[in-house]
Amino acid sequence: MKLSHRLSHIVKMITPQYEHIWDCCCDHGLLGAQILNQKLTTTTHFVDIVPELMQQVEHKLQLFYPQRPNTPAHWQVHCIDVARLPLDDYQGRQLVIIAGVGGDLMIQMVQQLMNAHPSLTLDFLLCPVHHVAKLRAMLNANHCQLIDEQLICENRRYYEVLYVSRPAADQINLTSAPLISCFGDKIWQSHCDEQSIIIKRYLNKVLTHYKKTANSKSAVDISVIAGYQHIADSLE
């Protein structure tokens, strides 16, 4: 099956520096299969909590990507909650990809992974469905560093993709300024007319949503609206 526009962008953002890449909430395993095809890592891990899905994924992997005898496995299948990934069991640099889930659930997953593995430097490639501002705030609070970010449009839906790194606890500089913008930076920079249209439509959609749902007494909601409005004014 052909990768969607969104998943294709996610694969293109991955830099080939990882011993282990975890494709979480992998559904049918399309993203992980593309990672295997491009040989972006030593081992690709397919993760989902639905047993039936993982049985199907493993069957397809055995059929199309057979493991060679007496050689290290280049893929593994895990039927497990994302928050319980056994990251400490593996050596080398690791990337955790989570896409296609809501922002609130993604925040829980990422926060639990960070809390469980404070001694590891962890890279995350995240593509939430909603609540990106809350996710960005959480990443900021955990001293994550921005590697890249992109805004993409697929089937009239808009997605922010955040590529970040959380340093190990002994490498965090508490005096440094947060390196992830709470409302985005690079995603508002257009490289063509088509992208300019995507940016304006997405920004208008975000502002409309927050203005409709915000609590006028909530300082957080007010600051979020102000943050996005400042970006809209700067693009005029």
PDB file of C-alpha atoms in Angstrom:
ATOM      1  CA  MET A   1       0.000   0.000   0.000  1.00  0.00           C
ATOM      2  CA  LYS A   2       1.185   3.495  -0.834  1.00  0.00           C
ATOM      3  CA  LEU A   3       2.108   5.792   2.037  1.00  0.00           C
ATOM      4  CA  SER A   4      -0.145   8.757   2.689  1.00  0.00           C
ATOM      5  CA  HIS A   5       1.121  12.288   2.123  1.00  0.00           C
ATOM      6  CA  ARG A   6       1.434  12.762   5.886  1.00  0.00           C
ATOM      7  CA  LEU A   7       3.381   9.563   6.550  1.00  0.00           C
ATOM      8  CA  SER A   8       5.665  10.246   3.572  1.00  0.00           C
ATOM      9  CA  HIS A   9       6.607  13.597   5.103  1.00  0.00           C
ATOM     10  CA  ILE A  10       7.317  11.950   8.446  1.00  0.00           C
ATOM     11  CA  VAL A  11       9.691   9.422   6.850  1.00  0.00           C
ATOM     12  CA  LYS A  12      11.517  12.168   4.946  1.00  0.00           C
ATOM     13  CA  MET A  13      12.193  14.017   8.205  1.00  0.00           C
ATOM     14  CA  ILE A  14      14.064  11.085   9.799  1.00  0.00           C
ATOM     15  CA  THR A  15      17.832  11.439   9.887  1.00  0.00           C
ATOM     16  CA  PRO A  16      19.821   8.167   9.523  1.00  0.00           C
ATOM     17  CA  GLN A  17      21.503   8.137  12.944  1.00  0.00           C
ATOM     18  CA  TYR A  18      19.448   5.655  14.952  1.00  0.00           C
ATOM     19  CA  GLU A  19      20.089   2.113  16.085  1.00  0.00           C
ATOM     20  CA  HIS A  20      16.409   1.717  16.988  1.00  0.00           C
ATOM     21  CA  ILE A  21      13.271   3.397  15.627  1.00  0.00           C
ATOM     22  CA  TRP A  22       9.931   2.716  17.324  1.00  0.00           C
ATOM     23  CA  ASP A  23       6.853   3.063  15.084  1.00  0.00           C
ATOM     24  CA  CYS A  24       4.169   3.450  17.746  1.00  0.00           C
ATOM     25  CA  CYS A  25       0.418   3.073  17.197  1.00  0.00           C
ATOM     26  CA  CYS A  26       1.624   1.602  13.915  1.00  0.00           C
ATOM     27  CA  ASP A  27      -1.797   0.370  12.730  1.00  0.00           C
ATOM     28  CA  HIS A  28      -0.953  -1.642   9.586  1.00  0.00           C
ATOM     29  CA  GLY A  29       2.802  -1.018   9.791  1.00  0.00           C
ATOM     30  CA  LEU A  30       3.098   1.086   6.630  1.00  0.00           C
ATOM     31  CA  LEU A  31       5.375   3.708   8.167  1.00  0.00           C
ATOM     32  CA  GLY A  32       7.688   1.112   9.708  1.00  0.00           C
ATOM     33  CA  ALA A  33       7.831  -0.809   6.426  1.00  0.00           C
ATOM     34  CA  GLN A  34       9.024   2.314   4.629  1.00  0.00           C
ATOM     35  CA  ILE A  35      11.681   2.794   7.299  1.00  0.00           C
ATOM     36  CA  LEU A  36      12.794  -0.786   6.598  1.00  0.00           C
ATOM     37  CA  ASN A  37      12.836  -0.114   2.855  1.00  0.00           C
ATOM     38  CA  GLN A  38      15.056   2.939   3.273  1.00  0.00           C
ATOM     39  CA  LYS A  39      17.313   1.230   5.846  1.00  0.00           C
ATOM     40  CA  LEU A  40      17.150   4.226   8.158  1.00  0.00           C
ATOM     41  CA  THR A  41      17.974   2.218  11.273  1.00  0.00           C
ATOM     42  CA  THR A  42      19.491  -1.023  12.532  1.00  0.00           C
ATOM     43  CA  THR A  43      16.195  -2.254  13.998  1.00  0.00           C
ATOM     44  CA  THR A  44      12.651  -1.067  13.346  1.00  0.00           C
ATOM     45  CA  HIS A  45      10.169  -1.741  16.153  1.00  0.00           C
ATOM     46  CA  PHE A  46       6.457  -2.052  15.333  1.00  0.00           C
ATOM     47  CA  VAL A  47       4.281  -1.172  18.327  1.00  0.00           C
ATOM     48  CA  ASP A  48       0.531  -1.298  18.908  1.00  0.00           C
ATOM     49  CA  ILE A  49      -1.674  -2.434  21.767  1.00  0.00           C
ATOM     50  CA  VAL A  50      -4.187  -4.315  19.573  1.00  0.00           C
ATOM     51  CA  PRO A  51      -3.206  -8.014  19.363  1.00  0.00           C
ATOM     52  CA  GLU A  52      -5.058  -8.720  16.108  1.00  0.00           C
ATOM     53  CA  LEU A  53      -3.299  -5.839  14.356  1.00  0.00           C
ATOM     54  CA  MET A  54       0.131  -6.922  15.540  1.00  0.00           C
ATOM     55  CA  GLN A  55      -0.476 -10.501  14.426  1.00  0.00           C
ATOM     56  CA  GLN A  56      -1.289  -9.202  10.943  1.00  0.00           C
ATOM     57  CA  VAL A  57       1.749  -6.918  10.920  1.00  0.00           C
ATOM     58  CA  GLU A  58       4.071  -9.732  12.023  1.00  0.00           C
ATOM     59  CA  HIS A  59       2.691 -12.071   9.356  1.00  0.00           C
ATOM     60  CA  LYS A  60       3.356  -9.473   6.630  1.00  0.00           C
ATOM     61  CA  LEU A  61       6.850  -8.773   7.969  1.00  0.00           C
ATOM     62  CA  GLN A  62       7.732 -12.454   7.942  1.00  0.00           C
ATOM     63  CA  LEU A  63       6.439 -12.672   4.375  1.00  0.00           C
ATOM     64  CA  PHE A  64       8.038  -9.562   2.860  1.00  0.00           C
ATOM     65  CA  TYR A  65      10.990  -8.895   5.198  1.00  0.00           C
ATOM     66  CA  PRO A  66      12.165 -12.349   6.353  1.00  0.00           C
ATOM     67  CA  GLN A  67      14.811 -12.413   9.060  1.00  0.00           C
ATOM     68  CA  ARG A  68      18.095 -14.070   8.140  1.00  0.00           C
ATOM     69  CA  PRO A  69      19.267 -16.943  10.373  1.00  0.00           C
ATOM     70  CA  ASN A  70      22.083 -16.145  12.822  1.00  0.00           C
ATOM     71  CA  THR A  71      21.908 -12.392  12.173  1.00  0.00           C
ATOM     72  CA  PRO A  72      20.550  -9.588  14.386  1.00  0.00           C
ATOM     73  CA  ALA A  73      16.843  -8.947  13.893  1.00  0.00           C
ATOM     74  CA  HIS A  74      16.184  -5.911  11.696  1.00  0.00           C
ATOM     75  CA  TRP A  75      12.586  -5.701  12.911  1.00  0.00           C
ATOM     76  CA  GLN A  76      10.679  -6.597  16.053  1.00  0.00           C
ATOM     77  CA  VAL A  77       6.961  -6.575  16.889  1.00  0.00           C
ATOM     78  CA  HIS A  78       5.675  -5.444  20.290  1.00  0.00           C
ATOM     79  CA  CYS A  79       2.053  -5.702  21.450  1.00  0.00           C
ATOM     80  CA  ILE A  80       2.388  -3.260  24.326  1.00  0.00           C
ATOM     81  CA  ASP A  81       1.255   0.092  25.696  1.00  0.00           C
ATOM     82  CA  VAL A  82       3.474   2.835  24.264  1.00  0.00           C
ATOM     83  CA  ALA A  83       4.133   4.207  27.750  1.00  0.00           C
ATOM     84  CA  ARG A  84       5.791   0.879  28.641  1.00  0.00           C
ATOM     85  CA  LEU A  85       8.324   0.647  25.806  1.00  0.00           C
ATOM     86  CA  PRO A  86      11.412  -1.253  27.049  1.00  0.00           C
ATOM     87  CA  LEU A  87      13.837   1.437  25.896  1.00  0.00           C
ATOM     88  CA  ASP A  88      16.415   0.580  28.577  1.00  0.00           C
ATOM     89  CA  ASP A  89      16.803  -2.880  27.041  1.00  0.00           C
ATOM     90  CA  TYR A  90      18.432  -1.476  23.895  1.00  0.00           C
ATOM     91  CA  GLN A  91      21.748   0.236  23.219  1.00  0.00           C
ATOM     92  CA  GLY A  92      22.364   3.204  20.965  1.00  0.00           C
ATOM     93  CA  ARG A  93      20.342   6.204  19.904  1.00  0.00           C
ATOM     94  CA  GLN A  94      16.583   5.714  19.708  1.00  0.00           C
ATOM     95  CA  LEU A  95      13.732   7.518  17.938  1.00  0.00           C
ATOM     96  CA  VAL A  96      10.115   7.149  19.047  1.00  0.00           C
ATOM     97  CA  ILE A  97       7.501   7.983  16.404  1.00  0.00           C
ATOM     98  CA  ILE A  98       3.906   8.595  17.509  1.00  0.00           C
ATOM     99  CA  ALA A  99       1.344   9.719  14.946  1.00  0.00           C
ATOM    100  CA  GLY A 100      -2.388   9.637  14.442  1.00  0.00           C
ATOM    101  CA  VAL A 101      -3.489  10.028  18.067  1.00  0.00           C
ATOM    102  CA  GLY A 102      -4.940  12.990  19.925  1.00  0.00           C
ATOM    103  CA  GLY A 103      -2.717  15.534  21.611  1.00  0.00           C
ATOM    104  CA  ASP A 104      -3.897  14.725  25.140  1.00  0.00           C
ATOM    105  CA  LEU A 105      -3.143  11.009  24.739  1.00  0.00           C
ATOM    106  CA  MET A 106       0.182  11.790  23.085  1.00  0.00           C
ATOM    107  CA  ILE A 107       1.133  14.057  25.992  1.00  0.00           C
ATOM    108  CA  GLN A 108       0.467  11.184  28.409  1.00  0.00           C
ATOM    109  CA  MET A 109       2.513   8.733  26.334  1.00  0.00           C
ATOM    110  CA  VAL A 110       5.514  11.014  25.876  1.00  0.00           C
ATOM    111  CA  GLN A 111       5.519  12.250  29.470  1.00  0.00           C
ATOM    112  CA  GLN A 112       5.381   8.701  30.829  1.00  0.00           C
ATOM    113  CA  LEU A 113       8.254   7.628  28.571  1.00  0.00           C
ATOM    114  CA  MET A 114      10.359  10.586  29.662  1.00  0.00           C
ATOM    115  CA  ASN A 115       9.634   9.905  33.318  1.00  0.00           C
ATOM    116  CA  ALA A 116      10.449   6.202  32.947  1.00  0.00           C
ATOM    117  CA  HIS A 117      13.788   6.791  31.195  1.00  0.00           C
ATOM    118  CA  PRO A 118      15.438   9.905  32.686  1.00  0.00           C
ATOM    119  CA  SER A 119      18.961   8.656  31.961  1.00  0.00           C
ATOM    120  CA  LEU A 120      18.357   8.269  28.208  1.00  0.00           C
ATOM    121  CA  THR A 121      18.560  10.894  25.496  1.00  0.00           C
ATOM    122  CA  LEU A 122      15.354  10.308  23.548  1.00  0.00           C
ATOM    123  CA  ASP A 123      14.290  11.660  20.178  1.00  0.00           C
ATOM    124  CA  PHE A 124      10.595  11.933  19.318  1.00  0.00           C
ATOM    125  CA  LEU A 125       8.831  12.466  15.996  1.00  0.00           C
ATOM    126  CA  LEU A 126       5.284  13.490  16.885  1.00  0.00           C
ATOM    127  CA  CYS A 127       2.233  14.187  14.745  1.00  0.00           C
ATOM    128  CA  PRO A 128      -0.813  14.820  16.980  1.00  0.00           C
ATOM    129  CA  VAL A 129      -4.365  15.208  15.737  1.00  0.00           C
ATOM    130  CA  HIS A 130      -5.331  18.013  18.151  1.00  0.00           C
ATOM    131  CA  HIS A 131      -4.070  20.129  21.081  1.00  0.00           C
ATOM    132  CA  VAL A 132      -0.639  20.880  19.633  1.00  0.00           C
ATOM    133  CA  ALA A 133      -0.155  23.949  21.852  1.00  0.00           C
ATOM    134  CA  LYS A 134      -0.552  21.794  24.981  1.00  0.00           C
ATOM    135  CA  LEU A 135       1.912  19.257  23.594  1.00  0.00           C
ATOM    136  CA  ARG A 136       4.437  21.992  22.825  1.00  0.00           C
ATOM    137  CA  ALA A 137       4.092  23.372  26.358  1.00  0.00           C
ATOM    138  CA  MET A 138       4.774  19.930  27.831  1.00  0.00           C
ATOM    139  CA  LEU A 139       7.841  19.449  25.618  1.00  0.00           C
ATOM    140  CA  ASN A 140       9.095  22.860  26.707  1.00  0.00           C
ATOM    141  CA  ALA A 141       8.628  21.963  30.361  1.00  0.00           C
ATOM    142  CA  ASN A 142      10.764  18.852  29.796  1.00  0.00           C
ATOM    143  CA  HIS A 143      13.598  20.859  28.187  1.00  0.00           C
ATOM    144  CA  CYS A 144      13.180  19.267  24.766  1.00  0.00           C
ATOM    145  CA  GLN A 145      15.223  20.682  21.906  1.00  0.00           C
ATOM    146  CA  LEU A 146      13.732  21.255  18.472  1.00  0.00           C
ATOM    147  CA  ILE A 147      15.289  19.330  15.579  1.00  0.00           C
ATOM    148  CA  ASP A 148      12.668  20.200  12.944  1.00  0.00           C
ATOM    149  CA  GLU A 149       8.989  21.009  12.533  1.00  0.00           C
ATOM    150  CA  GLN A 150       6.678  20.979   9.525  1.00  0.00           C
ATOM    151  CA  LEU A 151       3.087  21.866   8.725  1.00  0.00           C
ATOM    152  CA  ILE A 152       1.370  19.579   6.217  1.00  0.00           C
ATOM    153  CA  CYS A 153      -2.115  19.348   4.760  1.00  0.00           C
ATOM    154  CA  GLU A 154      -3.764  16.064   3.821  1.00  0.00           C
ATOM    155  CA  ASN A 155      -7.389  15.668   2.738  1.00  0.00           C
ATOM    156  CA  ARG A 156      -8.163  19.191   4.011  1.00  0.00           C
ATOM    157  CA  ARG A 157      -6.814  18.321   7.446  1.00  0.00           C
ATOM    158  CA  TYR A 158      -3.787  20.038   8.904  1.00  0.00           C
ATOM    159  CA  TYR A 159      -1.003  18.438  10.905  1.00  0.00           C
ATOM    160  CA  GLU A 160       2.017  19.768  12.739  1.00  0.00           C
ATOM    161  CA  VAL A 161       4.948  17.376  12.845  1.00  0.00           C
ATOM    162  CA  LEU A 162       7.412  17.955  15.691  1.00  0.00           C
ATOM    163  CA  TYR A 163      10.876  16.380  15.650  1.00  0.00           C
ATOM    164  CA  VAL A 164      12.445  16.907  19.080  1.00  0.00           C
ATOM    165  CA  SER A 165      15.149  15.600  21.375  1.00  0.00           C
ATOM    166  CA  ARG A 166      14.895  15.226  25.164  1.00  0.00           C
ATOM    167  CA  PRO A 167      18.405  15.241  26.684  1.00  0.00           C
ATOM    168  CA  ALA A 168      19.325  12.799  29.429  1.00  0.00           C
ATOM    169  CA  ALA A 169      18.821  14.238  32.915  1.00  0.00           C
ATOM    170  CA  ASP A 170      22.540  14.870  33.469  1.00  0.00           C
ATOM    171  CA  GLN A 171      22.759  16.812  30.184  1.00  0.00           C
ATOM    172  CA  ILE A 172      19.885  19.236  30.759  1.00  0.00           C
ATOM    173  CA  ASN A 173      20.906  22.858  31.187  1.00  0.00           C
ATOM    174  CA  LEU A 174      18.220  24.335  33.437  1.00  0.00           C
ATOM    175  CA  THR A 175      19.409  27.899  32.805  1.00  0.00           C
ATOM    176  CA  SER A 176      18.997  27.762  29.036  1.00  0.00           C
ATOM    177  CA  ALA A 177      15.935  29.212  27.324  1.00  0.00           C
ATOM    178  CA  PRO A 178      13.312  26.763  25.996  1.00  0.00           C
ATOM    179  CA  LEU A 179      14.160  25.769  22.442  1.00  0.00           C
ATOM    180  CA  ILE A 180      10.654  24.873  21.272  1.00  0.00           C
ATOM    181  CA  SER A 181       8.210  27.634  20.456  1.00  0.00           C
ATOM    182  CA  CYS A 182       4.857  27.220  22.174  1.00  0.00           C
ATOM    183  CA  PHE A 183       3.103  28.173  18.938  1.00  0.00           C
ATOM    184  CA  GLY A 184       5.567  27.185  16.235  1.00  0.00           C
ATOM    185  CA  ASP A 185       8.301  28.951  14.320  1.00  0.00           C
ATOM    186  CA  LYS A 186       9.459  27.215  11.158  1.00  0.00           C
ATOM    187  CA  ILE A 187       5.946  26.021  10.309  1.00  0.00           C
ATOM    188  CA  TRP A 188       4.923  29.634   9.595  1.00  0.00           C
ATOM    189  CA  GLN A 189       7.743  30.156   7.079  1.00  0.00           C
ATOM    190  CA  SER A 190       6.491  29.685   3.539  1.00  0.00           C
ATOM    191  CA  HIS A 191       8.615  28.392   0.659  1.00  0.00           C
ATOM    192  CA  CYS A 192       5.937  28.651  -2.047  1.00  0.00           C
ATOM    193  CA  ASP A 193       2.491  30.087  -2.770  1.00  0.00           C
ATOM    194  CA  GLU A 194       0.778  26.786  -2.034  1.00  0.00           C
ATOM    195  CA  GLN A 195       2.397  26.589   1.406  1.00  0.00           C
ATOM    196  CA  SER A 196       1.403  30.191   2.117  1.00  0.00           C
ATOM    197  CA  ILE A 197      -2.228  29.269   1.532  1.00  0.00           C
ATOM    198  CA  ILE A 198      -1.899  26.212   3.804  1.00  0.00           C
ATOM    199  CA  ILE A 199      -0.377  28.358   6.556  1.00  0.00           C
ATOM    200  CA  LYS A 200      -3.107  31.000   6.421  1.00  0.00           C
ATOM    201  CA  ARG A 201      -5.934  28.455   6.359  1.00  0.00           C
ATOM    202  CA  TYR A 202      -4.458  26.469   9.226  1.00  0.00           C
ATOM    203  CA  LEU A 203      -3.858  29.550  11.342  1.00  0.00           C
ATOM    204  CA  ASN A 204      -7.390  30.765  10.731  1.00  0.00           C
ATOM    205  CA  LYS A 205      -8.754  27.326  11.688  1.00  0.00           C
ATOM    206  CA  VAL A 206      -6.717  27.242  14.911  1.00  0.00           C
ATOM    207  CA  LEU A 207      -7.768  30.733  15.950  1.00  0.00           C
ATOM    208  CA  THR A 208     -11.423  30.039  15.182  1.00  0.00           C
ATOM    209  CA  HIS A 209     -11.311  26.847  17.241  1.00  0.00           C
ATOM    210  CA  TYR A 210      -9.718  28.421  20.297  1.00  0.00           C
ATOM    211  CA  LYS A 211     -11.976  31.463  20.208  1.00  0.00           C
ATOM    212  CA  LYS A 212     -15.038  29.197  20.189  1.00  0.00           C
ATOM    213  CA  THR A 213     -13.876  26.815  22.902  1.00  0.00           C
ATOM    214  CA  ALA A 214     -11.792  29.029  25.171  1.00  0.00           C
ATOM    215  CA  ASN A 215     -12.847  29.867  28.698  1.00  0.00           C
ATOM    216  CA  SER A 216     -12.721  33.660  29.047  1.00  0.00           C
ATOM    217  CA  LYS A 217     -11.560  33.217  32.664  1.00  0.00           C
ATOM    218  CA  SER A 218      -8.725  30.861  31.790  1.00  0.00           C
ATOM    219  CA  ALA A 219      -5.331  32.539  31.622  1.00  0.00           C
ATOM    220  CA  VAL A 220      -3.995  29.590  29.596  1.00  0.00           C
ATOM    221  CA  ASP A 221      -6.716  29.857  26.942  1.00  0.00           C
ATOM    222  CA  ILE A 222      -6.283  33.621  26.729  1.00  0.00           C
ATOM    223  CA  SER A 223      -2.507  33.294  26.296  1.00  0.00           C
ATOM    224  CA  VAL A 224      -2.923  30.650  23.586  1.00  0.00           C
ATOM    225  CA  ILE A 225      -5.258  32.882  21.585  1.00  0.00           C
ATOM    226  CA  ALA A 226      -2.901  35.824  22.048  1.00  0.00           C
ATOM    227  CA  GLY A 227       0.031  33.721  20.883  1.00  0.00           C
ATOM    228  CA  TYR A 228      -1.638  32.602  17.669  1.00  0.00           C
ATOM    229  CA  GLN A 229      -3.084  36.076  17.065  1.00  0.00           C
ATOM    230  CA  HIS A 230       0.415  37.543  17.286  1.00  0.00           C
ATOM    231  CA  ILE A 231       1.545  35.133  14.576  1.00  0.00           C
ATOM    232  CA  ALA A 232      -1.465  36.036  12.405  1.00  0.00           C
ATOM    233  CA  ASP A 233      -0.712  39.750  12.771  1.00  0.00           C
ATOM    234  CA  SER A 234       2.930  39.205  11.850  1.00  0.00           C
ATOM    235  CA  LEU A 235       1.935  37.404   8.640  1.00  0.00           C
ATOM    236  CA  GLU A 236      -0.302  40.235   7.432  1.00  0.00           C
TER     237      GLU A 236
END
